[in-house]
mmCIF file of C-alpha atoms in Angstrom:
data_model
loop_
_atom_site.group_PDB
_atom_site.id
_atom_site.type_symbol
_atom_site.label_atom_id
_atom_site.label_comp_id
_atom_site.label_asym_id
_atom_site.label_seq_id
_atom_site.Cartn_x
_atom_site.Cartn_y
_atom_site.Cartn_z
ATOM 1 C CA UNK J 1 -18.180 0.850 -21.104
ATOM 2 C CA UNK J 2 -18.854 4.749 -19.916
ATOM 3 C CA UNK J 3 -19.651 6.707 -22.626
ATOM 4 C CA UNK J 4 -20.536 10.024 -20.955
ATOM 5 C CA UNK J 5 -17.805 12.289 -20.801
ATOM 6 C CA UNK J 6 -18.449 13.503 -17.830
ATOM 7 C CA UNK J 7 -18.634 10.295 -15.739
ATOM 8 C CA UNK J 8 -16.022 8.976 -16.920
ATOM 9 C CA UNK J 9 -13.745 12.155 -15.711
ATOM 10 C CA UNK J 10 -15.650 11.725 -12.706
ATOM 11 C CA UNK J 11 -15.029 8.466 -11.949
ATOM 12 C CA UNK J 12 -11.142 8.831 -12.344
ATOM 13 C CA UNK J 13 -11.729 11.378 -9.572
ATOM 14 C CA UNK J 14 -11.760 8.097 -7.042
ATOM 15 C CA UNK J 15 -8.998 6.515 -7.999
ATOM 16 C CA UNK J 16 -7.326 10.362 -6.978
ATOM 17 C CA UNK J 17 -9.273 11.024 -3.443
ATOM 18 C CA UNK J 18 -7.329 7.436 -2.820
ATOM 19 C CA UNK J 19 -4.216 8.764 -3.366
ATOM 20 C CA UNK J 20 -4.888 11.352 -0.798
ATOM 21 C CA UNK J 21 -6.840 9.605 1.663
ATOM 22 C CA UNK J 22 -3.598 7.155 1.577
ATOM 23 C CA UNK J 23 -1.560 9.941 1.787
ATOM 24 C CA UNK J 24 -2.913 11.330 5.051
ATOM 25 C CA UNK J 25 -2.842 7.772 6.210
ATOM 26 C CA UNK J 26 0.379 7.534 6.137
ATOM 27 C CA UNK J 27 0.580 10.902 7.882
ATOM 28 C CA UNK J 28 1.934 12.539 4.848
ATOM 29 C CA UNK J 29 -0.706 15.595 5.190
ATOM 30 C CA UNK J 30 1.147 17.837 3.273
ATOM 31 C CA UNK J 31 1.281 15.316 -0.151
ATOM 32 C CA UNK J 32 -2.279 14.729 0.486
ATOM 33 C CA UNK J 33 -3.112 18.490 0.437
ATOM 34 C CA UNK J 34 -1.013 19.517 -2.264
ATOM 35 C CA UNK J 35 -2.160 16.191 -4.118
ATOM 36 C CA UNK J 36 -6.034 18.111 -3.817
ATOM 37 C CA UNK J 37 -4.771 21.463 -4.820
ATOM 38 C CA UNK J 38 -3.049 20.033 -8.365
ATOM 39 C CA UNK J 39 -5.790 17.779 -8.867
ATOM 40 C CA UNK J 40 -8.449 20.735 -8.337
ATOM 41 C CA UNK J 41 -6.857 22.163 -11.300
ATOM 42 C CA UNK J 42 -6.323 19.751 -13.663
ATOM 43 C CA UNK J 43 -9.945 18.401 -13.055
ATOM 44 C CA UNK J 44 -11.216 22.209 -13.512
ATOM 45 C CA UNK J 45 -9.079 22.045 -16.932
ATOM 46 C CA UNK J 46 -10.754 18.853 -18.167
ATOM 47 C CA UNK J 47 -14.293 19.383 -17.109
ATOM 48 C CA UNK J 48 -14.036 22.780 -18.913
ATOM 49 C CA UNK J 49 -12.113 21.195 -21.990
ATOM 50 C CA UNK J 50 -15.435 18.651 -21.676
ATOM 51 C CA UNK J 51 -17.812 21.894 -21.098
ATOM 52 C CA UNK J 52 -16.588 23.314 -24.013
ATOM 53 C CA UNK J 53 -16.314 19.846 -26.415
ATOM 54 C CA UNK J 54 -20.594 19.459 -25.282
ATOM 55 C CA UNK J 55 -21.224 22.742 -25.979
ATOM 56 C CA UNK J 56 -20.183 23.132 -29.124
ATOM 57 C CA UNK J 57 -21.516 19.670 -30.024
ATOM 58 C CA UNK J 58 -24.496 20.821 -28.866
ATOM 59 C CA UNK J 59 -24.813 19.364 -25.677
ATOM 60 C CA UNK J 60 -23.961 16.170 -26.554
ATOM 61 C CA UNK J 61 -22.566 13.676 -24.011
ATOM 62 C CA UNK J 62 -21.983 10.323 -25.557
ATOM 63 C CA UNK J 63 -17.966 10.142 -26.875
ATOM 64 C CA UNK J 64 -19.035 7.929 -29.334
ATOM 65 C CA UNK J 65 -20.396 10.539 -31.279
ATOM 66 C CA UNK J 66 -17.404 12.910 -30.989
ATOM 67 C CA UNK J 67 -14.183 12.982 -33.118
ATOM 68 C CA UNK J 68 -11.660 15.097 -35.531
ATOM 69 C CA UNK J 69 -12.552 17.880 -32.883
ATOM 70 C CA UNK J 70 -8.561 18.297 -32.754
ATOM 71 C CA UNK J 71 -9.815 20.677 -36.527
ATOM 72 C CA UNK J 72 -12.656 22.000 -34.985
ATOM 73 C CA UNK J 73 -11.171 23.006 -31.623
ATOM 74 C CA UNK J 74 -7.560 22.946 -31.566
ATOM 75 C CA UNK J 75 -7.527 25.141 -28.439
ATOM 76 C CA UNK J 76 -10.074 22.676 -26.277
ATOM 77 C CA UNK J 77 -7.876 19.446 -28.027
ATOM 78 C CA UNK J 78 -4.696 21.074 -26.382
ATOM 79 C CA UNK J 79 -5.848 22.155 -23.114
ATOM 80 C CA UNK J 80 -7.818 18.645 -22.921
ATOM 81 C CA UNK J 81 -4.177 16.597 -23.864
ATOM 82 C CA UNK J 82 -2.483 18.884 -21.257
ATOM 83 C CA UNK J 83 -5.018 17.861 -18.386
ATOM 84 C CA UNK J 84 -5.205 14.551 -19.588
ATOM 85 C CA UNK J 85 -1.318 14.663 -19.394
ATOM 86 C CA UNK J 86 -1.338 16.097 -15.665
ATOM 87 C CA UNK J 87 -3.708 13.713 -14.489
ATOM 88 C CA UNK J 88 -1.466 10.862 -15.380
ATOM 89 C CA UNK J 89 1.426 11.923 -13.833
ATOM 90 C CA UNK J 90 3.492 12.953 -16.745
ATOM 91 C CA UNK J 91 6.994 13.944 -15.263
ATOM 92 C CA UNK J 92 7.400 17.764 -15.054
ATOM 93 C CA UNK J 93 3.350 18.090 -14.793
ATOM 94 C CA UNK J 94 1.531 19.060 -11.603
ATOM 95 C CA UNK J 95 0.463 15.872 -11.138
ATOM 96 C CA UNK J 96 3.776 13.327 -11.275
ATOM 97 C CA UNK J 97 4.743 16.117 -8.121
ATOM 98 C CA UNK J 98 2.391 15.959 -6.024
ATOM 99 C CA UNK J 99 2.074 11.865 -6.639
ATOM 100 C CA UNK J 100 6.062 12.060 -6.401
ATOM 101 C CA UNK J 101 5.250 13.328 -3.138
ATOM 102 C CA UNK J 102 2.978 10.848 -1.760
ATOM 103 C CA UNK J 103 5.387 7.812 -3.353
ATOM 104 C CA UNK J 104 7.767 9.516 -0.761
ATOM 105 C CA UNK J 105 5.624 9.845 2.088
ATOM 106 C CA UNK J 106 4.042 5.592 1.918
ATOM 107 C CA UNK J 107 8.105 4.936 1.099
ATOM 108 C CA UNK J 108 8.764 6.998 4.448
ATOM 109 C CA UNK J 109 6.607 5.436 6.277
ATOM 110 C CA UNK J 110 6.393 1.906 5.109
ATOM 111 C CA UNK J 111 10.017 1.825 5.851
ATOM 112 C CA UNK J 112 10.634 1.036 2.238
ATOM 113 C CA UNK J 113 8.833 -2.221 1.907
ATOM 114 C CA UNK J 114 8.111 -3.343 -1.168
ATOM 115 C CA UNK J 115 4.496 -5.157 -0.305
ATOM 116 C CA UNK J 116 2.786 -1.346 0.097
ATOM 117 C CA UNK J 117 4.915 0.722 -2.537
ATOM 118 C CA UNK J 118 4.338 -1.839 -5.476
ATOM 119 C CA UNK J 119 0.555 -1.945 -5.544
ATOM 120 C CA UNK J 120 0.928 1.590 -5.231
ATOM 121 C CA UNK J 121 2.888 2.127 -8.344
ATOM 122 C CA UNK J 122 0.225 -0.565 -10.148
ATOM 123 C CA UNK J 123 -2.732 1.967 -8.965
ATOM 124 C CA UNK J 124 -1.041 4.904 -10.303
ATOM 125 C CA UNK J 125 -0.362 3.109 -13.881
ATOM 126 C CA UNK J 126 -3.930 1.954 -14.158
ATOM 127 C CA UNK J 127 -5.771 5.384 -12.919
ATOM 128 C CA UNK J 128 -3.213 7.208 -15.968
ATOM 129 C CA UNK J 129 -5.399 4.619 -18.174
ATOM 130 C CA UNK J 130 -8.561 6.824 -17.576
ATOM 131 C CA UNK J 131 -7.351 9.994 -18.943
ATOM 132 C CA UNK J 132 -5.697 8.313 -21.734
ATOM 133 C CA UNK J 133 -8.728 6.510 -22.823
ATOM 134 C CA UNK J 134 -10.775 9.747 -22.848
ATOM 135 C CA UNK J 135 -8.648 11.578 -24.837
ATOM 136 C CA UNK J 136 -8.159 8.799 -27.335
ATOM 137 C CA UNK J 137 -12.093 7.949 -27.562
ATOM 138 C CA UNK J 138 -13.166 12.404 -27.820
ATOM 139 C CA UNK J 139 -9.341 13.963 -30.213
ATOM 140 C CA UNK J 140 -7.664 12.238 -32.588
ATOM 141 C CA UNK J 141 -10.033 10.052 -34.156
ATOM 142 C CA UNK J 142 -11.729 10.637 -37.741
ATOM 143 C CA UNK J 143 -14.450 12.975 -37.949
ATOM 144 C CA UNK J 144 -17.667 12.138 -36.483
ATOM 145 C CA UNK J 145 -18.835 14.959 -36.338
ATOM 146 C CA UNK J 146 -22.691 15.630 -35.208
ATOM 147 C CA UNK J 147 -24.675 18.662 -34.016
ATOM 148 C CA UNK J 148 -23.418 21.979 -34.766
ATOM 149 C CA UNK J 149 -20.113 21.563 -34.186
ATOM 150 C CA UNK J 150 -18.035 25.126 -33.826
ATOM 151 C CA UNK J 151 -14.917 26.778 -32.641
ATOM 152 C CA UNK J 152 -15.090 29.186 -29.591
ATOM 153 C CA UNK J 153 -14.560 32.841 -29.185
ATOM 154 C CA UNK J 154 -11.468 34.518 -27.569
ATOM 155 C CA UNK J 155 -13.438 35.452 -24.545
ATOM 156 C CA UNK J 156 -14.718 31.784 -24.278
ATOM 157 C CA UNK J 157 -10.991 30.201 -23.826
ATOM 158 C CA UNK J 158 -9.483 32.885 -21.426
ATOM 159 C CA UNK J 159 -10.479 30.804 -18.703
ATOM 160 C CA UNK J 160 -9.551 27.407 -19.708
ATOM 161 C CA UNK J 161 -5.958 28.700 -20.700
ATOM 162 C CA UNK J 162 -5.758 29.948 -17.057
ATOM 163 C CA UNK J 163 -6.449 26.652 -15.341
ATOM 164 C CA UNK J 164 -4.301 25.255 -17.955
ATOM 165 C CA UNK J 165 -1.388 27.031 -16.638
ATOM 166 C CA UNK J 166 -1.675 26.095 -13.417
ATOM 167 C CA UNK J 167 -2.761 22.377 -14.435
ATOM 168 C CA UNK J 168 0.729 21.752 -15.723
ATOM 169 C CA UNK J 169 2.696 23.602 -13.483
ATOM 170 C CA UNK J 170 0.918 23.982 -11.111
ATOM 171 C CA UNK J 171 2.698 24.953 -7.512
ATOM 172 C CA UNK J 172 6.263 24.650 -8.031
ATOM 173 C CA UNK J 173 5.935 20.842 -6.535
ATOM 174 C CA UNK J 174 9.675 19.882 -7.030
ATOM 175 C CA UNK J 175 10.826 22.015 -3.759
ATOM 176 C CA UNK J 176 8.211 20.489 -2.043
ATOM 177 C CA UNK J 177 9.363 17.306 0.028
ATOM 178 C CA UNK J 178 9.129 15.417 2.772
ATOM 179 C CA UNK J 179 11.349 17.481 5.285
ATOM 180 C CA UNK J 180 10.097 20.471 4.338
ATOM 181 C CA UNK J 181 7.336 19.631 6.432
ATOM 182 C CA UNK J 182 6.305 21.828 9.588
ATOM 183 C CA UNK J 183 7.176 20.264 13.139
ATOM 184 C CA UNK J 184 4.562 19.532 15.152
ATOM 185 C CA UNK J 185 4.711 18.254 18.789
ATOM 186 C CA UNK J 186 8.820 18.022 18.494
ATOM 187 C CA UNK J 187 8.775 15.285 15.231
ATOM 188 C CA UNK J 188 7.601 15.725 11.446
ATOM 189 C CA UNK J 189 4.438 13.692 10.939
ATOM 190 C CA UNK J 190 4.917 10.704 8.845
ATOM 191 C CA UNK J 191 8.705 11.030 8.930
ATOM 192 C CA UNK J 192 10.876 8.318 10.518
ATOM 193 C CA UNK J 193 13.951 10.153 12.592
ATOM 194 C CA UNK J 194 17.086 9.461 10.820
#
């Protein structure tokens, strides 16, 4: 098992580029572009939430050695759960839109056959697993606290506030959809005329 924070947020960064890369695929361009724009953010908001967690353990990288730093950084542990919560898909995050949108684009295109969507839906459960097992393994847990543990200045959390705004709402997703769309070459790519 991963113990380095920042692997492990890496590694759930796959799981994402194949979202997008299916996305495009299916010639649903426009999910898998919006798809990188939301994720850009919410990564940004995590690997600063984990910037900030090493730094003021003291640059240390191994989870197992973090915990109660919900006390000791209440900013970072909210920012972190909000990320964490956008990466999953969480409805009304950044994420569950733009992974609403590529559900619509394989259903589109698939014709709605179940054989394509339902591994699908199975991928997007298990990649919500990695965020969820961060956050579990580096918040709520009882103290284990090492280093020189300390809470951050005001100027020090401007930044991850920003990305945190646009991590959960990112652009406003729900009036994106499939027809709105640009038409290229006299059809909608990845959209089956009605």
């Amino acid at each position: 098992v991963q113990t380095d924070i920042k692997k492990v947020l890496a590694y759930s960064t796959v799981s994402q580029l194949g979202f997008m890369m299916l996305a495009l695929g299916v010639g649903g361009w426009v999910a898998g572009l919006f798809h990188l724009l939301t994720h850009a953010f919410f990564k940004a908001l995590l690997f600063l939430g984990s910037g900030s967690v090493m730094h003021a353990m003291g640059n240390v990288i191994d989870m197992t050695k973090f915990g109660g730093l919900r006390r000791v950084l209440p900013v970072t542990h909210w920012t972190f759960l909000c990320g964490s919560a956008a990466l999953a898909g969480v409805p009304l995050l950044s994420g569950f839109w733009s992974k609403d949108l590529i559900f619509e684009s394989v259903l589109n295109a698939s014709h709605q056959r179940a054989e394509i969507y339902v591994p699908l839906l199975l991928v997007a459960f298990l990649t919500a697993g990695y965020p969820a097992a961060t956050f579990c393994r580096v918040a709520p847990r009882p103290a284990v606290i090492v280093g020189h543990s300390h809470r951050h200045g005001v100027r020090a959390v401007v930044g991850v506030q920003v990305a945190q705004g646009e991590g959960l709402v990112g652009i406003q997703g729900q009036h994106l959809d499939s027809r709105s769309v640009p038409v290229v070459h006299g059809r909608r790519p990845g959209i089956r005329p009605r």
